[in-house]
Amino acid sequence: MFSQGSEGYIQQRKGSRVRYAVIYANKLRGHVERTVTDVSDDGGKHKVTHLYTMLNKKGKPSKSAALMGAGDGMQTSVTVEDGAYYLTLDLMYGSMGNDNRSGYLLKMPKTLKVGDELEGGTLKASMKFMGSTINNEVTFKNFKVTEETTLQTKAGDIKCLKITGRITGRVSRQNVDEEQTLYVAPGIGIVRQEAMNYMGSKTPYLSEVTEIEGI
């Protein structure tokens, strides 16, 4: 069993690294690596800075990400108060940090148990891409912890809570109305994310942890 931290459902140990495999349409598309580059105290709150690095299927720097101006990765900051924070999934619902954002998707408390309902919200993001502006608006609702389970991953067995809910809205000019499942673990956050009709595409999507270091 993989040993986890107890700082809430988020990765916030400086220097720690988590890598995810990204599978779309049942094919490996590449990897995303999240590294904590800084943790600072702001009046009793913790500001955690994550660096997301896009990698290809072989785990090498992504050439397509470099062409989009994100060869060095994308930095985003999260404020954690008493172990709780607001989940925004910046990398998924934005564009390499060049967007205007407001709102949140889920409020993630420090502790969770089976039967708990999570506070959902709406995230709005306006991003520029190839000279045009794309407006995204996503609402997370009815997310609830349904069970406790152990996932067998390439990083080891990880004890998780399974959370299911519904996503509606519009992303990249496509209507979104889908069920989504998250598996979360203390000290890591999302371990696995899956959707059968990802971003309105009617195509399955899966992201799962493959490597963990420094948690």
Coordinates of C-alpha atoms in Angstrom, one line a residue, residues 16-207:
S16 CA 6.9 16.1 -4.7
R17 CA 6.1 14.8 -8.2
V18 CA 3.1 12.9 -9.6
R19 CA 2.9 11.6 -13.1
Y20 CA -0.4 10.7 -14.9
A21 CA -1.0 8.7 -18.1
V22 CA -3.6 10.3 -20.3
I23 CA -5.7 7.8 -22.3
Y24 CA -8.2 9.1 -24.9
A25 CA -10.4 6.9 -27.1
N26 CA -8.7 3.9 -25.4
K27 CA -5.2 5.0 -26.6
L28 CA -2.3 6.4 -24.6
R29 CA -1.9 10.0 -25.8
G30 CA 0.9 11.1 -23.4
H31 CA 1.6 12.0 -19.8
V32 CA 1.2 15.0 -17.5
E33 CA 3.6 15.5 -14.6
R34 CA 2.7 17.7 -11.6
T35 CA 5.5 19.0 -9.4
V36 CA 5.1 21.2 -6.3
T37 CA 7.6 24.0 -6.9
D38 CA 6.7 26.3 -3.9
V39 CA 4.7 26.3 -0.7
S40 CA 4.3 29.6 1.2
D41 CA 2.2 30.8 4.1
D42 CA -0.2 33.6 3.6
G43 CA -1.9 34.6 6.9
G44 CA -2.5 31.1 8.0
K45 CA -3.3 29.9 4.5
H46 CA -1.0 27.8 2.4
K47 CA -0.3 28.9 -1.2
V48 CA 0.8 25.8 -3.2
T49 CA 2.4 26.3 -6.6
H50 CA 2.1 23.4 -9.1
L51 CA 4.1 23.1 -12.3
Y52 CA 2.4 20.9 -14.9
T53 CA 4.6 19.5 -17.6
M54 CA 3.3 17.8 -20.7
L55 CA 5.1 14.7 -21.9
N56 CA 4.7 12.5 -24.9
K57 CA 3.9 8.7 -24.9
K58 CA 7.6 7.9 -24.2
G59 CA 7.7 10.4 -21.3
K60 CA 9.8 12.9 -23.1
P61 CA 9.0 16.7 -23.4
S62 CA 6.0 17.2 -25.7
K63 CA 6.8 18.9 -29.0
S64 CA 3.1 19.9 -29.5
A65 CA 3.1 21.6 -26.0
A66 CA 6.3 23.4 -27.0
L67 CA 4.5 24.7 -30.2
M68 CA 1.7 26.0 -28.1
G69 CA 4.2 27.9 -25.9
A70 CA 4.0 25.5 -23.0
G71 CA 7.3 23.7 -23.5
D72 CA 8.4 24.8 -20.0
G73 CA 5.1 23.7 -18.5
M74 CA 2.2 25.6 -16.9
Q75 CA 2.3 27.0 -13.4
T76 CA -0.8 27.4 -11.3
S77 CA -1.4 28.2 -7.6
V78 CA -3.9 26.8 -5.1
T79 CA -4.8 28.3 -1.8
V80 CA -5.3 25.7 1.0
E81 CA -7.0 26.7 4.2
D82 CA -7.4 24.2 7.1
G83 CA -6.7 21.4 4.5
A84 CA -9.6 22.5 2.2
Y85 CA -9.3 24.1 -1.2
Y86 CA -11.3 24.8 -4.4
L87 CA -10.7 22.5 -7.3
T88 CA -10.4 24.2 -10.7
L89 CA -8.5 21.7 -12.9
D90 CA -6.7 24.6 -14.6
L91 CA -4.9 22.4 -17.1
M92 CA -8.1 20.8 -18.3
Y93 CA -10.4 23.8 -18.4
G94 CA -8.0 26.4 -19.6
S95 CA -5.2 26.8 -22.2
M96 CA -1.7 26.8 -20.9
G97 CA -2.4 29.7 -18.5
N98 CA -3.3 32.4 -21.0
D99 CA -6.9 32.6 -20.0
N100 CA -9.2 34.6 -17.7
R101 CA -10.8 32.4 -15.1
S102 CA -13.4 32.8 -12.4
G103 CA -15.2 30.4 -10.1
Y104 CA -14.5 26.8 -9.2
L105 CA -15.6 23.2 -9.8
L106 CA -15.6 21.5 -6.4
K107 CA -14.8 22.5 -2.9
M108 CA -12.5 19.7 -1.5
P109 CA -12.5 19.5 2.3
K110 CA -9.7 18.2 4.3
T111 CA -11.6 15.0 5.3
L112 CA -14.1 12.9 3.4
K113 CA -16.0 9.8 4.0
V114 CA -18.5 7.6 2.1
G115 CA -21.9 9.4 1.8
D116 CA -20.4 12.9 1.9
E117 CA -21.7 15.4 -0.7
L118 CA -19.2 17.9 -2.2
E119 CA -20.1 21.5 -2.8
G120 CA -20.1 22.1 -6.6
G121 CA -19.7 25.3 -8.5
T122 CA -19.3 26.8 -11.9
L123 CA -16.0 27.7 -13.6
K124 CA -15.8 30.2 -16.4
A125 CA -12.7 30.6 -18.5
S126 CA -12.1 32.8 -21.6
M127 CA -9.0 31.7 -23.6
K128 CA -7.4 32.9 -26.7
F129 CA -6.4 30.4 -29.4
M130 CA -5.1 31.1 -32.9
G131 CA -6.5 34.6 -32.9
S132 CA -9.9 33.8 -31.6
T133 CA -11.5 33.7 -28.2
I134 CA -13.1 30.5 -26.7
N135 CA -15.4 30.8 -23.8
N136 CA -15.7 27.8 -21.5
E137 CA -18.3 27.4 -18.8
V138 CA -18.5 24.2 -16.7
T139 CA -20.7 23.3 -13.8
F140 CA -20.0 20.4 -11.4
K141 CA -23.1 19.2 -9.5
N142 CA -24.3 16.2 -7.4
F143 CA -20.8 15.0 -6.6
K144 CA -20.9 12.4 -3.8
V145 CA -18.5 10.0 -2.2
T146 CA -19.9 6.6 -3.1
E147 CA -17.3 4.1 -1.8
E148 CA -13.9 3.5 -0.4
T149 CA -11.6 1.3 -2.6
T150 CA -8.0 0.5 -3.4
L151 CA -6.7 1.2 -6.9
Q152 CA -3.9 -0.9 -8.4
T153 CA -1.8 1.6 -10.3
K154 CA 1.7 1.5 -11.8
A155 CA 2.7 3.6 -8.8
G156 CA 1.4 1.0 -6.4
D157 CA -1.8 0.2 -4.6
I158 CA -3.5 3.4 -3.5
K159 CA -6.4 3.6 -1.0
C160 CA -8.9 6.0 -2.5
L161 CA -12.4 7.4 -2.2
K162 CA -14.6 7.2 -5.3
I163 CA -16.6 10.3 -6.1
T164 CA -19.2 10.5 -8.8
G165 CA -21.2 13.4 -10.2
R166 CA -22.4 15.3 -13.3
I167 CA -20.8 17.9 -15.4
T168 CA -22.7 20.3 -17.7
G169 CA -21.8 23.3 -19.7
R170 CA -19.8 24.2 -22.9
V171 CA -16.1 23.5 -23.5
S172 CA -14.2 24.3 -26.7
R173 CA -17.4 25.1 -28.5
Q174 CA -18.9 21.7 -27.6
N175 CA -21.9 21.1 -25.2
V176 CA -21.0 19.0 -22.2
D177 CA -23.5 16.9 -20.3
E178 CA -21.8 13.8 -18.7
E179 CA -21.2 11.7 -15.7
Q180 CA -17.7 11.8 -14.4
T181 CA -15.9 9.7 -11.8
L182 CA -12.9 10.9 -9.6
Y183 CA -10.8 8.8 -7.3
V184 CA -9.0 10.9 -4.7
A185 CA -6.4 10.1 -2.0
P186 CA -4.9 12.2 0.9
G187 CA -1.7 14.0 0.0
I188 CA -2.2 13.4 -3.8
G189 CA -5.7 14.6 -4.8
I190 CA -7.0 13.0 -7.9
V191 CA -5.5 9.6 -8.5
R192 CA -7.8 8.6 -11.4
Q193 CA -10.3 10.6 -13.5
E194 CA -12.6 8.9 -16.0
A195 CA -15.5 10.0 -18.3
M196 CA -17.3 8.0 -21.0
N197 CA -18.4 11.1 -23.0
Y198 CA -15.4 13.4 -22.5
M199 CA -16.1 17.1 -23.2
G200 CA -19.1 16.3 -25.3
S201 CA -17.1 14.2 -27.7
K202 CA -18.8 10.9 -26.9
T203 CA -15.3 9.5 -26.4
P204 CA -13.9 7.8 -23.3
Y205 CA -11.2 9.6 -21.3
L206 CA -9.0 8.3 -18.5
S207 CA -6.2 9.9 -16.5

